Coordinates of C-alpha atoms in Angstrom, one line a residue:
X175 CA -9.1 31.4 56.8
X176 CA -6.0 31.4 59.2
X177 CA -5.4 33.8 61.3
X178 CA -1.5 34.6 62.3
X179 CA -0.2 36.5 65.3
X180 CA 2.8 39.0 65.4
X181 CA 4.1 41.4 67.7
X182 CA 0.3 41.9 68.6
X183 CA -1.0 42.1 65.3
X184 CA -3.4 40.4 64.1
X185 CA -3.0 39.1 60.6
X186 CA -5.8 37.4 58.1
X187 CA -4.5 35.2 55.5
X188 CA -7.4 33.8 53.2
X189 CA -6.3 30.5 52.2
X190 CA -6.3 29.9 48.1
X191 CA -6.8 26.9 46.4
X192 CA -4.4 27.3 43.8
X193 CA -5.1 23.6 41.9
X194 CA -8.7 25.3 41.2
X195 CA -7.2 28.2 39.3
X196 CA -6.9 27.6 35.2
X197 CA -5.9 29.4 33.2
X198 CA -7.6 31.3 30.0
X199 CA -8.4 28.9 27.2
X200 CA -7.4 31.6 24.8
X201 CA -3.9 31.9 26.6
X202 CA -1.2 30.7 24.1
X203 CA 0.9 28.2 25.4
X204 CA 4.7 28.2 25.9
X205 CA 5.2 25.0 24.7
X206 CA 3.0 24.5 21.7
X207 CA 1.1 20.7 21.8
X208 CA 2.8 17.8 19.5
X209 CA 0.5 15.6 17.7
X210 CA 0.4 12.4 16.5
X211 CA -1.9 11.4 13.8
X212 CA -3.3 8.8 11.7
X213 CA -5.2 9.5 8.4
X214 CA -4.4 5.9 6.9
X215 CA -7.8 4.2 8.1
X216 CA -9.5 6.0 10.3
X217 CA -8.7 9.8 11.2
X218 CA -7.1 9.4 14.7
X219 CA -5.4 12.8 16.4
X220 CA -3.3 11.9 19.8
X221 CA -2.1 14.8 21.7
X222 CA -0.7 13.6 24.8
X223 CA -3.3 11.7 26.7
X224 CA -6.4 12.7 24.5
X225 CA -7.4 11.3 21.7
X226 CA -9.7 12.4 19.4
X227 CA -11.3 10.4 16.4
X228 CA -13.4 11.9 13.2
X229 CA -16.2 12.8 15.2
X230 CA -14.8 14.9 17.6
X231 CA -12.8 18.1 15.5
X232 CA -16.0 20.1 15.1
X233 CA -18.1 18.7 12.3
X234 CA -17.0 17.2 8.6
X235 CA -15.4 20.7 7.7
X236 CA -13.2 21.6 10.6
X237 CA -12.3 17.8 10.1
X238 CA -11.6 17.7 6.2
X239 CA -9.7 21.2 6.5
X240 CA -7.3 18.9 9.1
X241 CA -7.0 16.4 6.4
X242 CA -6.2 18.6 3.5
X243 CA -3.8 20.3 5.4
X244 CA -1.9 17.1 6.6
X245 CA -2.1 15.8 3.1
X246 CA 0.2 18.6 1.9
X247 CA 2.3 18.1 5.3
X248 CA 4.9 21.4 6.1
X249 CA 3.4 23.2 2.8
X250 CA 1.0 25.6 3.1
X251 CA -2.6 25.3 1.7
X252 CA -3.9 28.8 0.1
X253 CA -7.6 29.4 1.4
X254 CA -8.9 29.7 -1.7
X255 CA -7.5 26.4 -2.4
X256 CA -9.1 25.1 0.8
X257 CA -12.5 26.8 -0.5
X258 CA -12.6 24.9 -3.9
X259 CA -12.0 21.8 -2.2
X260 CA -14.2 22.1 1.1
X261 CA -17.4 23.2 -2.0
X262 CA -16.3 22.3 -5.1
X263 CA -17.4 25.2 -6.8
X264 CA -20.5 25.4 -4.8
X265 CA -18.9 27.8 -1.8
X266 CA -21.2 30.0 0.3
X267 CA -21.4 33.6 -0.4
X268 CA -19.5 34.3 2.8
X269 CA -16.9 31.4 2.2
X270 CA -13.7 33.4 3.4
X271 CA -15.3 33.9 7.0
X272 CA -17.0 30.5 7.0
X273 CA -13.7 29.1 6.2
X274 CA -11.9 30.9 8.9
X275 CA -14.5 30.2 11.5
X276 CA -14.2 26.6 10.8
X277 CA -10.3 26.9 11.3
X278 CA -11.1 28.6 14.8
X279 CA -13.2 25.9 15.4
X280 CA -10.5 23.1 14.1
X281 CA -7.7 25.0 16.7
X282 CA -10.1 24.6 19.8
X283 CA -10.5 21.0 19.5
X284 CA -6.5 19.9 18.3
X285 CA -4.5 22.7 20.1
X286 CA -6.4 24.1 22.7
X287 CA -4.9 27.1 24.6
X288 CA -2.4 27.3 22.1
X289 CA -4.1 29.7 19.9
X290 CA -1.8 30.3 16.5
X291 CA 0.8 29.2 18.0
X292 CA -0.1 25.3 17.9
X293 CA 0.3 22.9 14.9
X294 CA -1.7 24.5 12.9
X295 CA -0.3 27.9 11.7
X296 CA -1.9 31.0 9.9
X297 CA 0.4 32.0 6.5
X298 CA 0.1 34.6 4.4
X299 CA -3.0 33.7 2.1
X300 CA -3.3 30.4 4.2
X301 CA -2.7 27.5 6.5
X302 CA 0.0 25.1 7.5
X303 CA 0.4 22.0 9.9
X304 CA 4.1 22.3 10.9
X305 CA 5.7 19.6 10.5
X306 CA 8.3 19.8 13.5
X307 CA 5.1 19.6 15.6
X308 CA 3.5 16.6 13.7
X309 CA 4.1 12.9 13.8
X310 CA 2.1 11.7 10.7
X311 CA 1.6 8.1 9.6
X312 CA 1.5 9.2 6.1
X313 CA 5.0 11.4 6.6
X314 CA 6.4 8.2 8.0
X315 CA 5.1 5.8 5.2
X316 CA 7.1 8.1 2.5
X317 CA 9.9 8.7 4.6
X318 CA 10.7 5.0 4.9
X319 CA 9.9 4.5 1.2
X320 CA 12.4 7.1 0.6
X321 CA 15.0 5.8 2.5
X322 CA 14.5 2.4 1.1
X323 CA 15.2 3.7 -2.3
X324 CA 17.8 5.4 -0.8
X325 CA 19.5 2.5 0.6
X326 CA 22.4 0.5 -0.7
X327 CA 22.5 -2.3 1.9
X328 CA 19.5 -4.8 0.6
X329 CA 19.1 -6.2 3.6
X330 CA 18.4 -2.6 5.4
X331 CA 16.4 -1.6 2.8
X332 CA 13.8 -4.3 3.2
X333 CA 13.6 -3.8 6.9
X334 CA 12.9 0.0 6.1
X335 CA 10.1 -1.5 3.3
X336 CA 8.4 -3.8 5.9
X337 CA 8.3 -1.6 8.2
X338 CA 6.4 1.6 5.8
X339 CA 4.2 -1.5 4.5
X340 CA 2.8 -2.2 8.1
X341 CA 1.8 1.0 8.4
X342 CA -0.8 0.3 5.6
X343 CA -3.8 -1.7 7.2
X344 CA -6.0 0.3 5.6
X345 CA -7.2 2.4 2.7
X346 CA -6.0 6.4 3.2
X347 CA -8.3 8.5 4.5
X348 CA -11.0 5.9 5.4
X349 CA -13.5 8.4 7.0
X350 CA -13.4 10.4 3.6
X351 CA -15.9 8.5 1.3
X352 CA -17.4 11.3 -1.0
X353 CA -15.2 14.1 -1.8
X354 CA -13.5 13.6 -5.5
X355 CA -9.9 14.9 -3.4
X356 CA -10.2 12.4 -1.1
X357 CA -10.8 9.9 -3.9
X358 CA -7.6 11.4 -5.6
X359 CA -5.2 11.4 -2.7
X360 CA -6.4 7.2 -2.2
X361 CA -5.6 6.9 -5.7
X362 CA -2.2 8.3 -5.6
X363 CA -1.1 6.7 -2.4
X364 CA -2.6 2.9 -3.3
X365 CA -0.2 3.1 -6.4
X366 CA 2.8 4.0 -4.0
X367 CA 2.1 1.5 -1.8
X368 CA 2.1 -0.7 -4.9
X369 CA 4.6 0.1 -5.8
X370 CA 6.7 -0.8 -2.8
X371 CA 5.3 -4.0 -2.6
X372 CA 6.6 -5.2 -5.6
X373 CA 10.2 -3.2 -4.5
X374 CA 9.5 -5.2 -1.0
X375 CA 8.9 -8.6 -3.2
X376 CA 11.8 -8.2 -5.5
X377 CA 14.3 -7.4 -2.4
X378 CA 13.2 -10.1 -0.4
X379 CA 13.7 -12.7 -3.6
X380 CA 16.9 -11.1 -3.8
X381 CA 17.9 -12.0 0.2
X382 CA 16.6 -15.4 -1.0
X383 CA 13.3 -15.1 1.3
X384 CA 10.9 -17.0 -1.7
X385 CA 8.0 -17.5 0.6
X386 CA 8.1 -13.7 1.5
X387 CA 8.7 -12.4 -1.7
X388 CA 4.9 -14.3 -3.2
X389 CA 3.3 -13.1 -0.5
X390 CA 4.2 -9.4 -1.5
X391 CA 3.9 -9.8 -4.6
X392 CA 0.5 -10.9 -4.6
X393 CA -0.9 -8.5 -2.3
X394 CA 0.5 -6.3 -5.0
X395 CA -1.6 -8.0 -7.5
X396 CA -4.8 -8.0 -5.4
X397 CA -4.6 -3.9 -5.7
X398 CA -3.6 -4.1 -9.3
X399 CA -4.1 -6.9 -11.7
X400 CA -2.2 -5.0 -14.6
X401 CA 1.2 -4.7 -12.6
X402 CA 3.5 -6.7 -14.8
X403 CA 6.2 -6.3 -12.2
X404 CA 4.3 -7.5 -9.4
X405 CA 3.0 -10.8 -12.3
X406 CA 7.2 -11.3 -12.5
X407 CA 7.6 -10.9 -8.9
X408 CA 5.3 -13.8 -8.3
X409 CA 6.5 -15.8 -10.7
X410 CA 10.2 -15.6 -10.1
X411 CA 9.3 -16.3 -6.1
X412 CA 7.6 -19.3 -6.8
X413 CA 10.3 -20.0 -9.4
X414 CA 13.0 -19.7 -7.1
X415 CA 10.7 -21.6 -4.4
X416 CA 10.5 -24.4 -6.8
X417 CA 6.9 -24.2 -7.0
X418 CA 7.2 -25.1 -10.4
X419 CA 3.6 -26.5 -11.2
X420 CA 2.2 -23.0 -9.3
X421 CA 4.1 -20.6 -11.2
X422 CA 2.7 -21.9 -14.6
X423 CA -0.7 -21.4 -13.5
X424 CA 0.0 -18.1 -12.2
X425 CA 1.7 -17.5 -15.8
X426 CA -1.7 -18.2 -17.7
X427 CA -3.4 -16.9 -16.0
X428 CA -1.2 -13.2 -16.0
X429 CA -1.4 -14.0 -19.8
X430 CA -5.3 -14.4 -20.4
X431 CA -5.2 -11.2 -18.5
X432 CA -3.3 -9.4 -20.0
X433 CA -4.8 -10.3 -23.1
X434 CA -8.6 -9.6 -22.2
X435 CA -7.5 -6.2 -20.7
X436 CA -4.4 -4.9 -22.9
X437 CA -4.7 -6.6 -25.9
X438 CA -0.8 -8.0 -25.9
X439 CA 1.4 -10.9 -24.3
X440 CA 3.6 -11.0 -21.0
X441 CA 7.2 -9.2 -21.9
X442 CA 10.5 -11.0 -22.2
X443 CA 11.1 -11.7 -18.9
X444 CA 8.0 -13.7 -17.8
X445 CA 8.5 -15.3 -21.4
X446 CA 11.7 -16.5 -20.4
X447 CA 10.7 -17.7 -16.8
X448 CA 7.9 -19.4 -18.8
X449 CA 10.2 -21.6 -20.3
X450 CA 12.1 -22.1 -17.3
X451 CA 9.4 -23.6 -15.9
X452 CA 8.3 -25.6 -18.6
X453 CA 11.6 -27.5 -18.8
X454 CA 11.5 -27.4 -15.0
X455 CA 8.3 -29.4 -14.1
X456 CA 8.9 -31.8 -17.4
X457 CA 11.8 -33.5 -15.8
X458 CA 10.1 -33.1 -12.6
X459 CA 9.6 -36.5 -10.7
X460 CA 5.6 -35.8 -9.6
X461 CA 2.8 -36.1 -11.6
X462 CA 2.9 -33.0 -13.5
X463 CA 6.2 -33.8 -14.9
X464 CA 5.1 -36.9 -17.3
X465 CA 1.7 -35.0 -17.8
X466 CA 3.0 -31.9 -19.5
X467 CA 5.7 -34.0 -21.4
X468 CA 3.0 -36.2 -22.5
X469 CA 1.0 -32.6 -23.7
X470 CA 4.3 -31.5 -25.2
X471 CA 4.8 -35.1 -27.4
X472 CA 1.3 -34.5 -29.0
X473 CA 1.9 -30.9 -29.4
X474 CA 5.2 -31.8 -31.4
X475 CA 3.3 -34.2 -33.6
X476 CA 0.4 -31.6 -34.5
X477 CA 3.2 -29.4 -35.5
X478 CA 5.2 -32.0 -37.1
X479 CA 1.9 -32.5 -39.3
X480 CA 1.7 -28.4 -40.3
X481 CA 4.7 -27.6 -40.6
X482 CA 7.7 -30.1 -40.5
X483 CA 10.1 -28.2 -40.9
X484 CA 9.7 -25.9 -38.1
X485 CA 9.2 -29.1 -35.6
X486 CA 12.9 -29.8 -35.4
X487 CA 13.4 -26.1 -34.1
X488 CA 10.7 -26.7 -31.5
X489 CA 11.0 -27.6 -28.0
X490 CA 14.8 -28.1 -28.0
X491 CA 15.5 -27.5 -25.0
X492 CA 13.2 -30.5 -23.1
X493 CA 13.9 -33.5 -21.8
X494 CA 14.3 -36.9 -24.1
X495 CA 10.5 -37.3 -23.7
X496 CA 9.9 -34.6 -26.0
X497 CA 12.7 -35.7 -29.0
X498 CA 11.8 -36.9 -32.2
X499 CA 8.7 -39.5 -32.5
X500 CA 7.3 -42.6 -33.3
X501 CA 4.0 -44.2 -32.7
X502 CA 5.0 -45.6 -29.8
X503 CA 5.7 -41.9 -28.2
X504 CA 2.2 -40.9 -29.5
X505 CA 0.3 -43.9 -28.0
X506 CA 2.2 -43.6 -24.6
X507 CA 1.5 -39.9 -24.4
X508 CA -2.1 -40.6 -25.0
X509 CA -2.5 -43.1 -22.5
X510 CA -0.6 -40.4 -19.5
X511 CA -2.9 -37.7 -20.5
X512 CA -6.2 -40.1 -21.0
X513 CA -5.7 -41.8 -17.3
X514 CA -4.9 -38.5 -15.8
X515 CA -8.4 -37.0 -17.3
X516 CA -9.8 -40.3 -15.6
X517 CA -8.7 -39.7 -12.2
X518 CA -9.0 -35.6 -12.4
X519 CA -12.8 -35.7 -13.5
X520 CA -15.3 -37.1 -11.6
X521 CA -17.7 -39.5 -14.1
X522 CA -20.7 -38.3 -15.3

């Protein structure tokens, strides 16, 4: 307390700490909070210096309403929808007020002392996370995606590819493992992010990055065994790599695959690469070269016994090694194959 002096006057002035004074947590702010947040992986919400992680939104509800609303992004969510996916069917007789106690309790933890006016906005029948006021990792995956697709400079458009594709270290929604939406919205994104691998492998073979373009091809593969774009990606990369010997393997086994699961053959395309690299490794000069001419001499003769006349149509296209024979083609293709079996497996 300080005590002033005026024209005789004593004056009291009670000294105020004004540091110690908050204010109301209920008391809207006049700058409503941005977030950043990361529902690929783990649920991570950033807002400013804080950061929060699945555990600390309130309990699995507050936290899933967070995540359905940020899977729909800027749209609202109806409460009713938010009540058939929070229960499944199986809501509580009060389910309206539960639900919009939760949402109270959501608001404290990711806007507090913003009220309504935060991120997360009331709308007629419903909720929305506003987008101006959320930086997503989801939202920026799709946007980059979208303005890959968008682009007509190859070279931009894989930057803009690599870039979404980082994002993904992880499956979506990672602290989500039982609910069936959850399950869905995993689904949906995994085949998007497929998807642009194979667009990411197929740029970079176009920009003549080989090495680049296997690798995204078969993390494409690993997600989805089936994807007969992500089978040609591969096999054009190592094609164009001149991994001659690795792309037929990779070709076999796409086609026992295919056959075990589908029932059919690889389409034109791989056909045709196929053959590319059949011709490509029997002129090769390493081992592999003489081996699979030698398999293609014997080949020609079984057919040549069958059917002769289709044997001059067959195998045009290969090296002398593989032209019309005699016993002495026969005998030498026997003894490449028959020393390569001797070196390649161990003795009993």
């Amino acid at each position: 307390m300080n005590i002033y002096t005026e024209l005789g006057v004593s004056i009291m002035v009670q000294s105020v700490d004004f540091a110690a004074i908050q204010p109301p947590l209920d008391v809207p702010s006049a700058h409503p909070c941005r977030l950043k947040i990361q529902i690929i992986g783990s649920l991570q919400v950033r807002r400013g210096d804080v950061v929060l992680d699945a555990r600390q939104l309130g309990g699995p509800k507050p936290r899933q309403i967070l995540e359905l609303l940020l899977l729909q992004l800027g749209r609202p969510v109806s409460k009713d929808r938010l009540i058939e996916r929070l229960w499944g069917g199986h809501q509580p007789a009060e389910a309206l007020s539960t639900l919009e106690s939760y949402v109270s309790v959501l608001r404290r933890h990711i806007q507090p002392g913003a009220r309504k006016a935060g991120p997360l906005r009331t709308v007629t029948g419903g909720y929305v996370m506003d987008k101006e006021l959320v930086d997503l990792d989801l939202d920026h995956f799709a946007s980059q995606i979208s303005a890959a697709h968008r682009c007509t400079e190859p070279s931009a458009a894989y930057e803009l590819l690599c870039s979404a594709l980082l994002l993904n270290h992880s499956p979506l929604l990672g602290d989500e493992l039982q609910p069936t939406w959850a399950d869905e919205a995993r689904a949906d994104h995994a085949a998007r992010v497929a998807d642009a691998f194979v667009l990411a492998a197929e740029t970079a073979a176009f920009l003549g990055r080989a090495n680049e373009s296997v690798s995204w091809a078969k993390q494409a593969l690993a997600a989805d065994q089936l994807n007969e774009r992500a089978w040609t990606a591969l096999i054009l990369g190592l094609e164009q790599n001149s991994q001659f010997a690795e792309g037929l393997l990779c070709y076999e086994q796409c086609r026992l695959t295919f056959a075990r699961e589908l029932g059919c053959t690889p389409g034109t395309v791989l056909l045709d690469a196929y053959a590319r690299l059949l011709r490509a490794t029997a002129a090769g000069e390493n081992e592999l070269g003489p081996l699979l001419s030698a398999l293609l001499v014997l080949h020609r003769q079984l057919t040549q016994r069958s059917n002769p006349e289709a044997s001059g149509m067959l195998h045009s296209n290969f090296s002398a090694r593989s032209a019309l024979l005699d016993a002495a083609d026969v005998t030498e293709a026997t003894k490449i194959i028959h020393s390569f079996l001797i070196r390649a497996v161990p003795a009993a």
